[in-house]
Short mmCIF file of C-alpha atoms in Angstrom, two decimals:
data_model
loop_
_atom_site.label_atom_id
_atom_site.label_comp_id
_atom_site.label_asym_id
_atom_site.label_seq_id
_atom_site.Cartn_x
_atom_site.Cartn_y
_atom_site.Cartn_z
CA MET A 1 -0.25 -0.07 0.12
CA LEU A 2 1.18 2.99 -0.86
CA ASP A 3 2.05 6.02 1.63
CA LEU A 4 1.57 9.18 0.60
CA GLU A 5 1.70 12.92 1.45
CA VAL A 6 -1.21 15.83 0.68
CA VAL A 7 0.35 19.01 -0.31
CA PRO A 8 -2.80 21.47 -0.72
CA GLU A 9 -2.79 22.91 -4.51
CA ARG A 10 0.88 21.03 -5.04
CA SER A 11 1.24 16.89 -5.04
CA LEU A 12 0.57 13.65 -3.69
CA GLY A 13 4.69 11.77 -3.41
CA ASN A 14 6.23 10.20 -1.00
CA GLU A 15 10.57 10.80 -0.65
CA GLN A 16 11.32 9.25 -3.99
CA TRP A 17 8.79 11.03 -5.61
CA GLU A 18 5.01 13.68 -7.03
CA PHE A 19 3.22 13.68 -8.59
CA ALA A 20 3.36 17.78 -9.30
CA LEU A 21 0.77 19.74 -10.85
CA GLY A 22 1.32 21.23 -14.05
CA MET A 23 3.94 18.18 -14.57
CA PRO A 24 4.72 17.32 -18.08
CA PHE A 25 2.66 13.32 -19.12
CA SER A 26 5.40 11.75 -19.71
CA GLN A 27 7.77 12.35 -16.56
CA ALA A 28 4.32 10.65 -14.57
CA ILE A 29 4.95 7.84 -17.16
CA CYS A 30 8.36 7.35 -16.68
CA ILE A 31 7.32 7.81 -12.96
CA LEU A 32 4.89 4.91 -13.03
CA GLN A 33 7.74 3.29 -15.16
CA LYS A 34 10.00 3.68 -12.81
CA HIS A 35 8.38 1.80 -10.13
CA CYS A 36 6.59 -0.62 -11.55
CA ARG A 37 7.42 -3.31 -9.08
CA ILE A 38 4.85 -0.94 -7.11
CA ILE A 39 2.92 0.24 -8.62
CA LYS A 40 0.44 -2.10 -10.64
CA ASN A 41 -2.89 -2.19 -13.61
CA VAL A 42 -2.43 1.88 -15.16
CA GLN A 43 -4.68 2.27 -17.33
CA VAL A 44 -4.93 5.72 -20.16
CA LEU A 45 -7.99 6.68 -20.44
CA TYR A 46 -9.04 8.66 -23.83
CA SER A 47 -11.67 10.20 -25.66
CA GLU A 48 -10.64 8.31 -29.34
CA GLN A 49 -12.67 10.51 -31.39
CA THR A 50 -12.47 13.52 -29.51
CA PRO A 51 -8.99 13.89 -27.43
CA LEU A 52 -9.16 17.68 -27.32
CA SER A 53 -12.91 17.38 -25.16
CA HIS A 54 -11.91 15.41 -22.64
CA ASP A 55 -9.25 15.44 -19.83
CA LEU A 56 -6.11 13.06 -20.56
CA ILE A 57 -6.42 10.46 -17.45
CA LEU A 58 -3.18 6.86 -15.70
CA ASN A 59 -5.92 5.65 -13.05
CA LEU A 60 -3.81 4.17 -10.61
CA THR A 61 -6.74 1.25 -10.43
CA GLN A 62 -4.55 -0.29 -7.58
CA ASP A 63 -3.86 2.61 -5.75
CA GLY A 64 -7.83 4.11 -5.99
CA ILE A 65 -5.49 6.71 -7.02
CA LYS A 66 -6.23 9.29 -10.85
CA LEU A 67 -3.64 11.76 -12.51
CA LEU A 68 -5.85 14.10 -14.70
CA PHE A 69 -3.99 15.91 -17.36
CA ASP A 70 -5.18 18.72 -19.63
CA ALA A 71 -5.93 17.78 -23.27
CA THR A 72 -4.38 21.14 -24.80
CA THR A 73 -1.84 21.18 -22.10
CA GLN A 74 -0.69 18.00 -21.29
CA ARG A 75 0.03 18.67 -18.25
CA LEU A 76 -1.70 17.64 -15.15
CA LYS A 77 -4.75 19.19 -13.97
CA VAL A 78 -6.41 17.24 -10.92
CA VAL A 79 -4.72 14.09 -9.11
CA GLU A 80 -8.19 12.40 -7.59
CA VAL A 81 -8.01 9.40 -4.61
CA TYR A 82 -11.23 8.45 -5.22
CA ASP A 83 -10.34 4.96 -2.53
CA LEU A 84 -9.14 6.11 0.14
CA SER A 85 -9.03 2.16 1.26
CA LYS A 86 -6.61 1.88 -0.80
CA VAL A 87 -4.49 4.52 0.72
CA LYS A 88 -2.11 5.60 2.94
CA LEU A 89 -2.38 9.63 3.55
CA LYS A 90 -0.53 12.10 6.13
CA TYR A 91 -0.83 15.55 5.23
CA CYS A 92 2.58 17.73 7.19
CA GLY A 93 4.46 14.31 8.35
CA VAL A 94 0.81 13.22 9.97
CA HIS A 95 -1.96 10.19 9.22
CA PHE A 96 -5.08 11.34 8.50
CA ASN A 97 -6.50 8.37 6.28
CA SER A 98 -4.33 4.24 7.45
CA GLN A 99 -5.54 1.08 8.38
CA ALA A 100 -5.82 2.51 11.97
CA ILE A 101 -7.54 5.88 11.21
CA ALA A 102 -10.52 5.96 9.85
CA PRO A 103 -10.77 9.50 7.03
CA THR A 104 -14.05 10.95 9.79
CA ILE A 105 -15.05 14.91 8.98
CA GLU A 106 -13.10 14.74 12.71
CA GLN A 107 -10.14 13.54 12.34
CA ILE A 108 -10.47 16.34 8.85
CA ASP A 109 -10.85 18.91 10.82
CA GLN A 110 -8.14 17.57 13.52
CA SER A 111 -5.06 17.81 10.97
CA PHE A 112 -6.42 19.81 8.34
CA GLY A 113 -8.36 23.42 11.36
CA ALA A 114 -10.95 24.85 9.90
CA THR A 115 -12.71 25.70 6.41
CA HIS A 116 -15.11 27.58 5.60
CA PRO A 117 -19.09 25.80 5.13
CA GLY A 118 -19.14 22.70 2.93
CA VAL A 119 -21.60 21.63 -0.04
CA TYR A 120 -23.92 19.05 -0.44
CA ASN A 121 -24.65 18.04 -3.59
CA ALA A 122 -28.35 16.55 -3.59
CA ALA A 123 -27.22 15.37 -7.20
CA GLU A 124 -24.09 12.94 -6.43
CA GLN A 125 -25.29 12.72 -2.83
CA LEU A 126 -22.00 14.06 -1.51
CA PHE A 127 -21.13 16.96 1.00
CA HIS A 128 -18.01 18.38 -0.52
CA LEU A 129 -15.13 20.76 1.39
CA ASN A 130 -13.53 22.66 0.22
CA PHE A 131 -9.92 23.77 1.28
CA ARG A 132 -7.42 25.63 -1.46
CA GLY A 133 -6.30 23.68 -3.72
CA LEU A 134 -8.11 20.37 -1.87
CA SER A 135 -11.19 19.60 -1.17
CA PHE A 136 -13.84 16.36 0.74
CA SER A 137 -16.38 14.64 -0.74
CA PHE A 138 -18.31 12.85 1.98
CA GLN A 139 -21.49 10.52 1.33
CA LEU A 140 -24.30 11.28 2.73
CA ASP A 141 -27.19 8.73 1.60
CA SER A 142 -27.58 7.37 4.86
CA TRP A 143 -29.21 10.10 6.41
CA ASN A 144 -33.05 10.96 4.67
CA GLU A 145 -32.11 14.91 4.60
CA ALA A 146 -29.00 16.81 4.04
CA PRO A 147 -28.32 19.47 6.14
CA LYS A 148 -27.30 22.99 5.31
CA TYR A 149 -23.40 23.30 6.18
CA GLU A 150 -22.71 20.62 8.61
CA ILE A 151 -21.39 17.52 8.03
CA PRO A 152 -23.13 14.84 10.95
CA HIS A 153 -20.51 13.08 12.60
CA GLY A 154 -18.85 10.25 11.87
CA ALA A 155 -19.36 10.54 8.11
CA MET A 156 -16.26 9.19 5.79
CA VAL A 157 -14.61 10.69 3.08
CA LYS A 158 -15.73 9.21 -0.32
CA ARG A 159 -13.23 11.00 -2.19
CA MET A 160 -10.68 13.64 -2.02
CA HIS A 161 -8.29 16.22 -4.80
CA ILE A 162 -5.67 18.30 -4.84
CA TYR A 163 -5.92 20.99 -7.33
CA THR A 164 -4.37 24.49 -8.10
CA GLY A 165 -7.03 27.03 -6.18
CA ASN A 166 -10.12 27.88 -4.91
CA ASN A 167 -12.89 25.53 -6.88
CA LEU A 168 -12.08 21.87 -8.17
CA GLN A 169 -15.29 23.05 -11.06
CA GLU A 170 -12.47 26.15 -12.97
CA THR A 171 -8.82 25.04 -11.94
CA ARG A 172 -6.41 24.91 -14.71
CA ALA A 173 -4.11 23.16 -14.94
CA PRO A 174 -0.40 24.86 -14.02
CA ALA A 175 2.85 26.30 -15.57
CA MET A 176 4.56 23.05 -15.49
CA PRO A 177 7.21 23.39 -11.78
CA LEU A 178 10.60 23.35 -12.03
CA ALA A 179 10.74 21.03 -10.94
CA CYS A 180 9.66 19.33 -13.58
CA PHE A 181 12.06 20.89 -16.21
CA LEU A 182 15.49 18.32 -15.09
CA GLY A 183 17.45 20.56 -16.99
CA ASN A 184 15.64 20.17 -20.81
CA ILE A 185 14.52 22.93 -22.75
CA TYR A 186 10.65 23.76 -24.24
CA ALA A 187 9.04 25.31 -26.37
CA ASP A 188 6.51 27.68 -25.15
CA CYS A 189 5.32 28.27 -28.94
CA VAL A 190 6.26 26.83 -32.38
CA ASP A 191 5.65 29.85 -34.56
CA VAL A 192 6.23 29.05 -39.06
CA LEU A 193 8.29 31.47 -40.80
CA ARG A 194 6.47 31.39 -44.15
CA ASP A 195 6.43 33.45 -47.55
CA GLY A 196 3.97 33.43 -50.35
CA THR A 197 5.12 29.40 -51.49
CA GLY A 198 5.36 28.13 -49.16
CA PRO A 199 7.41 27.63 -45.14
CA LEU A 200 11.08 29.28 -44.73
CA GLY A 201 11.99 28.35 -41.51
CA LEU A 202 10.56 28.03 -37.37
CA LYS A 203 10.84 30.46 -34.04
CA LEU A 204 10.75 29.21 -31.72
CA ARG A 205 9.20 30.22 -27.47
CA LEU A 206 11.41 28.41 -25.31
CA LEU A 207 11.44 27.44 -21.86
CA THR A 208 14.24 26.54 -19.14
CA ALA A 209 14.70 26.16 -15.97
CA GLY A 210 17.20 29.61 -15.07
CA SER A 211 19.28 30.95 -11.90
CA GLY A 212 21.85 32.56 -11.18
CA LEU A 213 25.14 31.62 -9.85
CA GLY A 214 24.19 28.50 -9.15
CA VAL A 215 21.74 29.82 -6.49
CA MET A 216 18.77 27.51 -6.38
CA ALA A 217 16.91 29.27 -4.29
CA ASP A 218 17.07 32.11 -7.46
CA ALA A 219 16.17 29.55 -9.79
CA LYS A 220 13.72 31.15 -12.25
CA VAL A 221 12.13 30.18 -15.81
CA ARG A 222 13.39 31.90 -18.92
CA PHE A 223 12.67 32.85 -21.93
CA LEU A 224 14.13 33.05 -24.85
CA GLU A 225 14.00 33.12 -28.71
CA ARG A 226 15.53 31.27 -31.27
CA SER A 227 15.07 31.03 -34.47
CA ILE A 228 16.59 27.69 -37.89
CA PHE A 229 15.52 28.18 -41.25
CA PHE A 230 16.13 26.12 -43.86
CA GLY A 231 19.68 25.74 -45.22
CA ASP A 232 21.00 26.30 -41.85
CA SER A 233 24.64 23.91 -40.50
CA CYS A 234 24.34 21.99 -38.38
CA GLN A 235 26.54 23.86 -36.64
CA ASP A 236 23.32 26.90 -37.00
CA VAL A 237 21.25 24.99 -35.23
CA LEU A 238 23.56 23.59 -32.19
CA GLY A 239 23.39 26.76 -30.54
CA ALA A 240 20.58 27.93 -31.24
CA LEU A 241 19.19 25.03 -29.71
CA GLY A 242 21.55 22.83 -28.67
CA SER A 243 22.43 19.39 -28.23
CA PRO A 244 19.45 16.91 -29.20
CA HIS A 245 18.54 13.67 -27.33
CA LYS A 246 18.93 11.63 -30.20
CA VAL A 247 20.03 11.82 -33.36
CA PHE A 248 18.45 9.38 -36.13
CA TYR A 249 20.89 7.76 -39.52
CA LYS A 250 18.40 7.08 -41.77
CA SER A 251 18.56 3.54 -42.89
CA GLU A 252 16.55 3.74 -45.43
CA ASP A 253 14.51 6.87 -47.87
CA LYS A 254 10.66 4.63 -48.01
CA MET A 255 8.45 7.62 -49.39
CA LYS A 256 11.00 6.89 -52.54
CA ILE A 257 8.88 4.93 -54.41
CA HIS A 258 7.08 7.97 -54.26
CA SER A 259 8.34 10.39 -56.26
CA PRO A 260 7.90 10.64 -60.12
CA SER A 261 11.61 8.24 -61.40
CA PRO A 262 12.39 5.88 -58.42
CA HIS A 263 14.18 3.72 -60.64
CA LYS A 264 17.36 6.55 -60.88
CA GLN A 265 17.64 7.43 -58.16
CA VAL A 266 21.13 5.75 -57.15
CA PRO A 267 21.62 4.83 -52.58
CA SER A 268 23.73 6.57 -51.16
CA LYS A 269 26.44 6.04 -49.90
CA CYS A 270 25.67 8.00 -46.42
CA ASN A 271 22.28 8.97 -44.44
CA ASP A 272 19.76 11.64 -43.90
CA TYR A 273 20.41 12.34 -40.49
CA PHE A 274 17.29 13.89 -37.94
CA PHE A 275 18.39 16.19 -34.86
CA ASN A 276 15.67 14.85 -31.59
CA TYR A 277 14.39 17.88 -29.72
CA PHE A 278 12.34 15.62 -27.77
CA THR A 279 10.28 18.58 -25.70
CA LEU A 280 10.90 20.80 -28.04
CA GLY A 281 7.88 18.34 -29.65
CA VAL A 282 10.00 19.09 -33.62
CA ASP A 283 12.82 16.89 -35.38
CA ILE A 284 15.23 18.80 -37.95
CA LEU A 285 16.51 16.47 -41.02
CA PHE A 286 20.36 17.38 -42.46
CA ASP A 287 21.16 16.25 -45.76
CA SER A 288 24.44 13.78 -45.44
CA THR A 289 26.29 15.57 -47.39
CA THR A 290 25.79 19.36 -47.40
CA HIS A 291 24.27 19.54 -43.63
CA LEU A 292 22.43 21.39 -43.85
CA VAL A 293 18.28 21.61 -42.62
CA LYS A 294 15.97 20.05 -45.53
CA LYS A 295 13.39 18.98 -43.08
CA VAL A 296 11.45 20.34 -40.13
CA VAL A 297 9.32 18.03 -38.24
CA LEU A 298 5.74 19.02 -35.65
CA HIS A 299 4.61 16.46 -34.26
CA THR A 300 1.59 16.60 -31.69
CA ASN A 301 1.59 14.30 -30.14
CA TYR A 302 -1.86 13.60 -29.52
CA PRO A 303 -3.02 9.79 -28.37
CA GLY A 304 -4.17 7.26 -30.64
CA HIS A 305 -1.00 7.67 -32.40
CA TYR A 306 1.77 5.29 -32.72
CA ASN A 307 4.33 8.10 -31.40
CA PHE A 308 2.34 9.69 -28.67
CA ASN A 309 4.36 9.94 -25.47
CA ILE A 310 8.01 10.01 -27.83
CA TYR A 311 7.29 13.17 -28.20
CA HIS A 312 6.14 17.24 -25.95
CA ARG A 313 2.91 18.29 -27.83
CA CYS A 314 4.43 21.41 -30.40
CA ASP A 315 1.85 23.66 -29.64
CA PHE A 316 2.36 25.39 -33.52
CA ARG A 317 1.33 27.92 -35.08
CA ILE A 318 1.76 28.76 -39.58
CA PRO A 319 0.47 31.69 -41.31
CA LEU A 320 -1.18 31.55 -44.06
CA LEU A 321 -2.56 34.48 -46.47
CA ILE A 322 -6.04 34.20 -48.54
CA LYS A 323 -7.84 34.60 -50.71
CA ARG A 324 -11.14 35.04 -51.58
CA ASP A 325 -13.42 34.97 -54.26
CA GLY A 326 -15.42 37.77 -54.81
CA ALA A 327 -15.36 40.98 -56.50
CA ASP A 328 -13.30 42.83 -54.41
CA SER A 329 -10.57 39.56 -54.30
CA GLN A 330 -9.31 40.39 -50.53
CA THR A 331 -7.43 37.87 -48.50
CA GLU A 332 -7.55 36.85 -44.91
CA ASP A 333 -4.55 36.15 -43.07
CA CYS A 334 -5.18 32.78 -41.53
CA ILE A 335 -3.39 30.28 -38.47
CA LEU A 336 -2.98 27.23 -38.66
CA THR A 337 -2.00 25.53 -35.48
CA THR A 338 -1.63 21.95 -33.17
CA TYR A 339 -5.54 21.56 -32.90
CA SER A 340 -6.97 22.41 -36.15
CA LYS A 341 -8.45 19.22 -38.13
CA TRP A 342 -7.64 18.19 -41.60
CA ASP A 343 -10.45 19.33 -42.66
CA GLN A 344 -10.58 23.09 -41.51
CA VAL A 345 -7.65 22.89 -43.69
CA GLN A 346 -7.77 21.61 -46.68
CA GLU A 347 -10.62 24.23 -46.81
CA LEU A 348 -8.09 27.38 -45.93
CA LEU A 349 -5.55 25.54 -47.89
CA GLY A 350 -7.32 23.45 -50.84
CA HIS A 351 -8.28 19.76 -51.05
CA PRO A 352 -4.32 17.66 -52.75
CA MET A 353 -4.57 16.71 -55.98
CA GLU A 354 -3.42 13.25 -55.44
CA LYS A 355 -4.49 10.41 -53.58
CA PRO A 356 -3.44 10.41 -50.47
CA VAL A 357 0.03 7.92 -49.10
CA VAL A 358 -1.22 5.01 -46.29
CA LEU A 359 1.09 5.24 -43.80
CA HIS A 360 1.51 1.87 -41.77
CA ARG A 361 4.02 1.30 -38.51
CA SER A 362 4.57 -1.82 -36.96
CA SER A 363 7.65 -1.94 -34.25
CA SER A 364 8.01 -5.44 -36.14
CA ALA A 365 8.08 -7.66 -38.97
CA ASN A 366 5.09 -10.10 -37.28
CA ASN A 367 3.84 -6.60 -34.77
CA THR A 368 0.14 -4.91 -35.77
CA ASN A 369 -0.24 -1.77 -35.69
CA PRO A 370 -2.75 -0.50 -32.57
CA PHE A 371 -4.00 2.64 -33.72
CA GLY A 372 -4.61 1.80 -37.57
CA SER A 373 -2.91 3.26 -40.50
CA THR A 374 -2.10 7.73 -41.04
CA PHE A 375 -2.69 8.83 -43.75
CA CYS A 376 -0.36 11.09 -45.90
CA PHE A 377 -0.90 14.63 -47.70
CA GLY A 378 0.61 17.15 -49.92
CA LEU A 379 0.46 20.87 -49.63
CA GLN A 380 2.73 23.76 -50.47
CA ARG A 381 5.57 22.60 -49.12
CA MET A 382 3.84 20.79 -45.88
CA ILE A 383 2.87 16.96 -45.73
CA PHE A 384 -0.06 16.24 -43.17
CA GLU A 385 0.25 13.31 -41.55
CA VAL A 386 -3.92 12.56 -40.55
CA MET A 387 -5.21 9.88 -38.07
CA GLN A 388 -8.23 8.43 -38.71
CA ASN A 389 -10.12 11.35 -36.40
CA ASN A 390 -9.60 14.02 -38.37
CA HIS A 391 -6.36 15.44 -35.94
CA ILE A 392 -3.46 16.26 -37.15
CA ALA A 393 -0.63 13.96 -36.04
CA SER A 394 3.01 15.93 -37.57
CA VAL A 395 3.17 18.17 -40.47
CA THR A 396 6.28 17.90 -41.87
CA LEU A 397 7.87 20.99 -43.51
CA TYR A 398 9.97 21.22 -46.73
CA GLY A 399 12.69 24.54 -47.53
CA ALA A 400 12.05 25.69 -51.36
CA PRO A 401 14.56 23.60 -53.97
CA ARG A 402 17.52 25.51 -54.79
CA ALA A 403 20.57 24.51 -55.89
CA THR A 404 22.38 26.19 -53.98
CA SER A 405 21.42 26.92 -49.95
CA PRO A 406 20.69 30.74 -48.64
CA ALA A 407 22.05 32.49 -46.82
CA ARG A 408 20.38 33.00 -43.57
CA PRO A 409 18.76 35.94 -42.74
CA GLY A 410 20.04 38.73 -40.84
CA SER A 411 24.24 37.54 -41.98
CA SER A 412 26.00 37.96 -44.72
CA SER A 413 26.28 36.06 -48.19
CA SER A 414 30.19 35.61 -47.03
CA SER A 415 29.88 34.14 -44.32
CA ARG A 416 28.26 30.85 -45.60
#
């Protein structure tokens, strides 16, 4: 049985680990994987058809705990303990729920002190007692008539919630805590830079936990802005984003069969390679000969996709200038985002002329992908990978074909 410390508005955990509000989904998964011998039987719950309309949930069925992650930010929003008989709980080092201590209203008053009067919900037949960042729900089905304010003696806690703010119904996932950065850089947002024909590169707004003179007490979140352009060198990218989490070399290009003359392509003696930035949700492909950026992949990290939880969600924005038919022939500024659906993309960019490429994925030759295939459509030097629920799984951006690489904006041509 887990023995956990309750910290209102912050976390539920122990000396080895904690589920902190604002924690990314992937870090919670890492904790569960590391302690799989203790924390067992974990369910991942999400809406397959409408993944943005419902929270992403980790249900620890053996321990009676649910971790509710915001569907958009994918950060921890609420910690719910729905079965107090399966876990020990303490506050400020003193237990208020264990095999020897029943979580009655008297015990809660003794452990947490006075608060505002409780609120009775007739539909649920529950009495909610709220503290800042913490609430307890008491079962009152044994009473014929619920009291106005005072919870009857002996009433037992049925559920407990940890969240930020004063209202559980209006709570939101907080910003990621400093303790969750772990030396990584995260992307707050990614803007795709474009000209009239297609993408030019990326402008990234980055988050990092900086500190002055090594003093952690002075640590704070810092914002950085960096830009990556097609034709940038490896040194340019390393200087802007730092070392990647992984370098992946392409063993073969399975998509070349869709090129106009695949039989004329001579196998290369060296392979193109990716810089994988998992916490940014971005892959950058370099040409094996010139070592210049030739392609960028942005990952949306939707549940139900084969690569879910490998990348953090890339919150990207793609600006478009759309010409509207009419007497005035006016143009309109539009933006595609991580949360745009394929139908919305087609309304703005038009329908692709060619049929989609069906993308199958499996971990080995004998395994099948339980999530099914995705479909890849090409429009304006962008390839949209579309899931079966109409959401975008990834966007691949290509630079304009040029005989020589362009000079980086803001630098002289001689710098190359």
